[in-house]
Amino acid sequence: MKSKKVLFVFGITILLLAGWLLSVHSSTGAEVIAEQKQLVEQADQLAERKLYVRAIELYKEALQNKTSLTVDIQEKLLQAYEAYEDMGDYCELAVKRAADGTAKEEEYLKAAEYYVEHADLEEAVPLLESGIAKLETTGLQDYLEQIRYAYTLSIVGFEQILPTEDNTLMPAYNGEKWGYINNNGRVEIAFDYDSATAFGTDGFAVVQQNDTYYSILKNGDWYGADDGSSYEKMSDVLMVSGSHILGQRKGSYSYYDYDFEPLAEAFQFEKMTGNACGVAAVCKDGKWGVITDSGKTVTDFIYEDAAVNSLGNAFAGDRAMVKENGKWHLIDTEGNRIGEQEFDNAKAPESNGYIAVANNDGRWGYIDRNGELIIDYQYNDAKSFSQKLGAVQSVNDWCYISIYNEKVIDEPLQAAEPFHNGIAQAETCEGMSLIKLKYFENE
């Protein structure tokens, strides 16, 4: 009986204490809000007199405690920042409100415009993308499309420039010999060679001089020579893919190391593509199939052809375009057919973006990676999308379109390559050029 009495008294005490704490908390909360209102009233009066520097400090003081008034006070502070022309702090607060989910469309736009004015697209574009995801407004989307494709075009004066995966060191042809240029068009490796490949991920490329192939480093030094001292000299080198040279001896292509020694003599093919997405397309007895990087068979040799992209690969974004029974269709890296649609012509994927396909009238459009037609057949020619841009030809000239089928790089181009690492090779009436995006996202 005594223990029950103790428990009863203890329970009553706890309830009284909880009530007291709640009362104190309510009282304290009310006092904080009252103090906030007083500070805001003073700040409003200063702002009306255009004494923004003092008003800002009072708004910031009022925001030291988070209450039901916080969002409204933040909006007043934003107005004061804008009136005071302190757009740096405006953007900082707008970004915070965006993260909290309280920012309005005009805040996203004003902050993005400030970033664009200061050439900071890396801040502007993600901010707009987050606003579009949260607010789903066309205003933000329209402005994003307006600014995200800002670019520079520079004439570099070579007859040919080959695309590479990162476009930092590119093979170029001056009309007589091949060498290498950087992404500003400056010569990095002298024009001494009869042919040249792009550099692979290991930092090696292959060049040819006087009927001999050499593997070279990025500083131009020779590393290995196919001089016939150990094996019959190669008759062709396709590319460097990963850590392999794709070369031809005795009429067949295979994999070789940087000393031009065979890596897999059992693998001999009539044609090959580079290894990408863990697989490659190869041709034997006139038919194409798919193998893994280790040489394991993924599909039988059943395809009539495989499209090859600007980097020498059949696969990109885990997709490839293959020809079967006279028509092209999409497959994945396991050889599974994607979608039921068939096409009269097709280009290889360049990324995980849209893929160029043609109908029986020779007009080109685009499908997505599921094989669904996204941009209707309307162009004379087209190349698959990369970095949200597709090169298309209307009548004679080429240009670049967005995923919304709007011209966004509308220079009069005679030729245009896909973008890689924010750079594309293009031909103008003045010669070969490099187009550089001021903002890009690698896919």
Tab-separated table of N, CA and C in Angstrom, residues 7 31 34-36 59 72 114 128 134 143 196 200 202 206 211 219 230 235 241 249 254 265 309 313 337 363 382 408:
chain	number	residue	atom	x	y	z
A	7	LEU	N	4.208	5.761	-5.604
A	7	LEU	CA	4.100	5.832	-7.063
A	7	LEU	C	3.089	6.889	-7.488
A	31	GLU	N	7.607	34.763	-25.941
A	31	GLU	CA	8.523	35.886	-25.734
A	31	GLU	C	9.468	36.043	-26.920
A	34	ALA	N	7.550	37.539	-29.755
A	34	ALA	CA	7.314	38.958	-29.473
A	34	ALA	C	8.578	39.771	-29.736
A	35	GLU	N	9.722	39.221	-29.324
A	35	GLU	CA	10.997	39.906	-29.557
A	35	GLU	C	11.293	39.997	-31.053
A	36	GLN	N	11.004	38.887	-31.783
A	36	GLN	CA	11.196	38.904	-33.229
A	36	GLN	C	10.349	40.001	-33.876
A	59	TYR	N	17.155	42.235	-39.079
A	59	TYR	CA	16.508	41.028	-39.614
A	59	TYR	C	17.326	39.783	-39.262
A	72	ASP	N	8.925	34.199	-43.164
A	72	ASP	CA	8.529	35.563	-43.532
A	72	ASP	C	9.672	36.547	-43.308
A	114	TYR	N	22.331	36.194	-61.082
A	114	TYR	CA	23.560	36.717	-60.473
A	114	TYR	C	24.739	35.807	-60.782
A	128	LEU	N	18.999	25.964	-60.607
A	128	LEU	CA	17.792	25.954	-61.432
A	128	LEU	C	17.200	24.552	-61.531
A	134	LYS	N	11.451	20.989	-57.736
A	134	LYS	CA	10.564	21.270	-56.610
A	134	LYS	C	9.306	22.039	-57.017
A	143	TYR	N	14.564	29.496	-68.564
A	143	TYR	CA	15.820	30.204	-68.300
A	143	TYR	C	16.999	29.241	-68.304
A	196	ALA	N	47.893	8.791	-86.331
A	196	ALA	CA	47.930	8.929	-84.870
A	196	ALA	C	46.578	8.540	-84.294
A	200	GLY	N	44.743	6.443	-74.820
A	200	GLY	CA	43.882	5.615	-73.995
A	200	GLY	C	43.926	6.046	-72.547
A	202	ASP	N	45.288	4.679	-70.093
A	202	ASP	CA	46.590	4.470	-69.458
A	202	ASP	C	47.609	5.531	-69.844
A	206	VAL	N	49.161	5.502	-80.153
A	206	VAL	CA	49.990	4.864	-81.179
A	206	VAL	C	50.099	5.801	-82.373
A	211	ASP	N	56.260	3.648	-91.964
A	211	ASP	CA	55.730	2.279	-91.969
A	211	ASP	C	55.962	1.513	-90.668
A	219	ASN	N	54.003	12.912	-73.235
A	219	ASN	CA	55.035	13.917	-73.495
A	219	ASN	C	55.671	13.740	-74.869
A	230	SER	N	60.377	-8.857	-83.347
A	230	SER	CA	59.822	-10.028	-82.661
A	230	SER	C	58.643	-10.642	-83.407
A	235	SER	N	49.787	-4.147	-89.967
A	235	SER	CA	49.328	-3.467	-91.173
A	235	SER	C	48.325	-2.363	-90.864
A	241	SER	N	42.403	1.147	-76.719
A	241	SER	CA	41.167	1.013	-75.949
A	241	SER	C	41.516	0.485	-74.572
A	249	ARG	N	47.357	-7.871	-87.693
A	249	ARG	CA	48.487	-8.628	-88.240
A	249	ARG	C	47.936	-9.797	-89.055
A	254	SER	N	43.394	-8.010	-83.324
A	254	SER	CA	43.425	-8.601	-81.989
A	254	SER	C	43.913	-7.550	-80.998
A	265	GLU	N	46.130	-14.266	-78.386
A	265	GLU	CA	46.278	-14.752	-79.764
A	265	GLU	C	45.081	-15.578	-80.215
A	309	ASN	N	30.706	4.656	-82.700
A	309	ASN	CA	30.590	6.082	-82.388
A	309	ASN	C	31.890	6.845	-82.640
A	313	ASN	N	33.846	3.202	-80.358
A	313	ASN	CA	33.148	2.187	-79.567
A	313	ASN	C	31.752	1.921	-80.130
A	337	ARG	N	17.627	-7.496	-76.612
A	337	ARG	CA	17.028	-6.483	-77.475
A	337	ARG	C	16.213	-5.508	-76.633
A	363	ARG	N	15.273	10.341	-93.497
A	363	ARG	CA	15.149	11.438	-92.531
A	363	ARG	C	15.525	10.920	-91.155
A	382	ALA	N	22.123	13.249	-88.678
A	382	ALA	CA	22.152	13.520	-87.234
A	382	ALA	C	23.181	12.625	-86.570
A	408	VAL	N	20.381	25.346	-80.194
A	408	VAL	CA	21.016	26.081	-79.100
A	408	VAL	C	22.442	26.506	-79.443
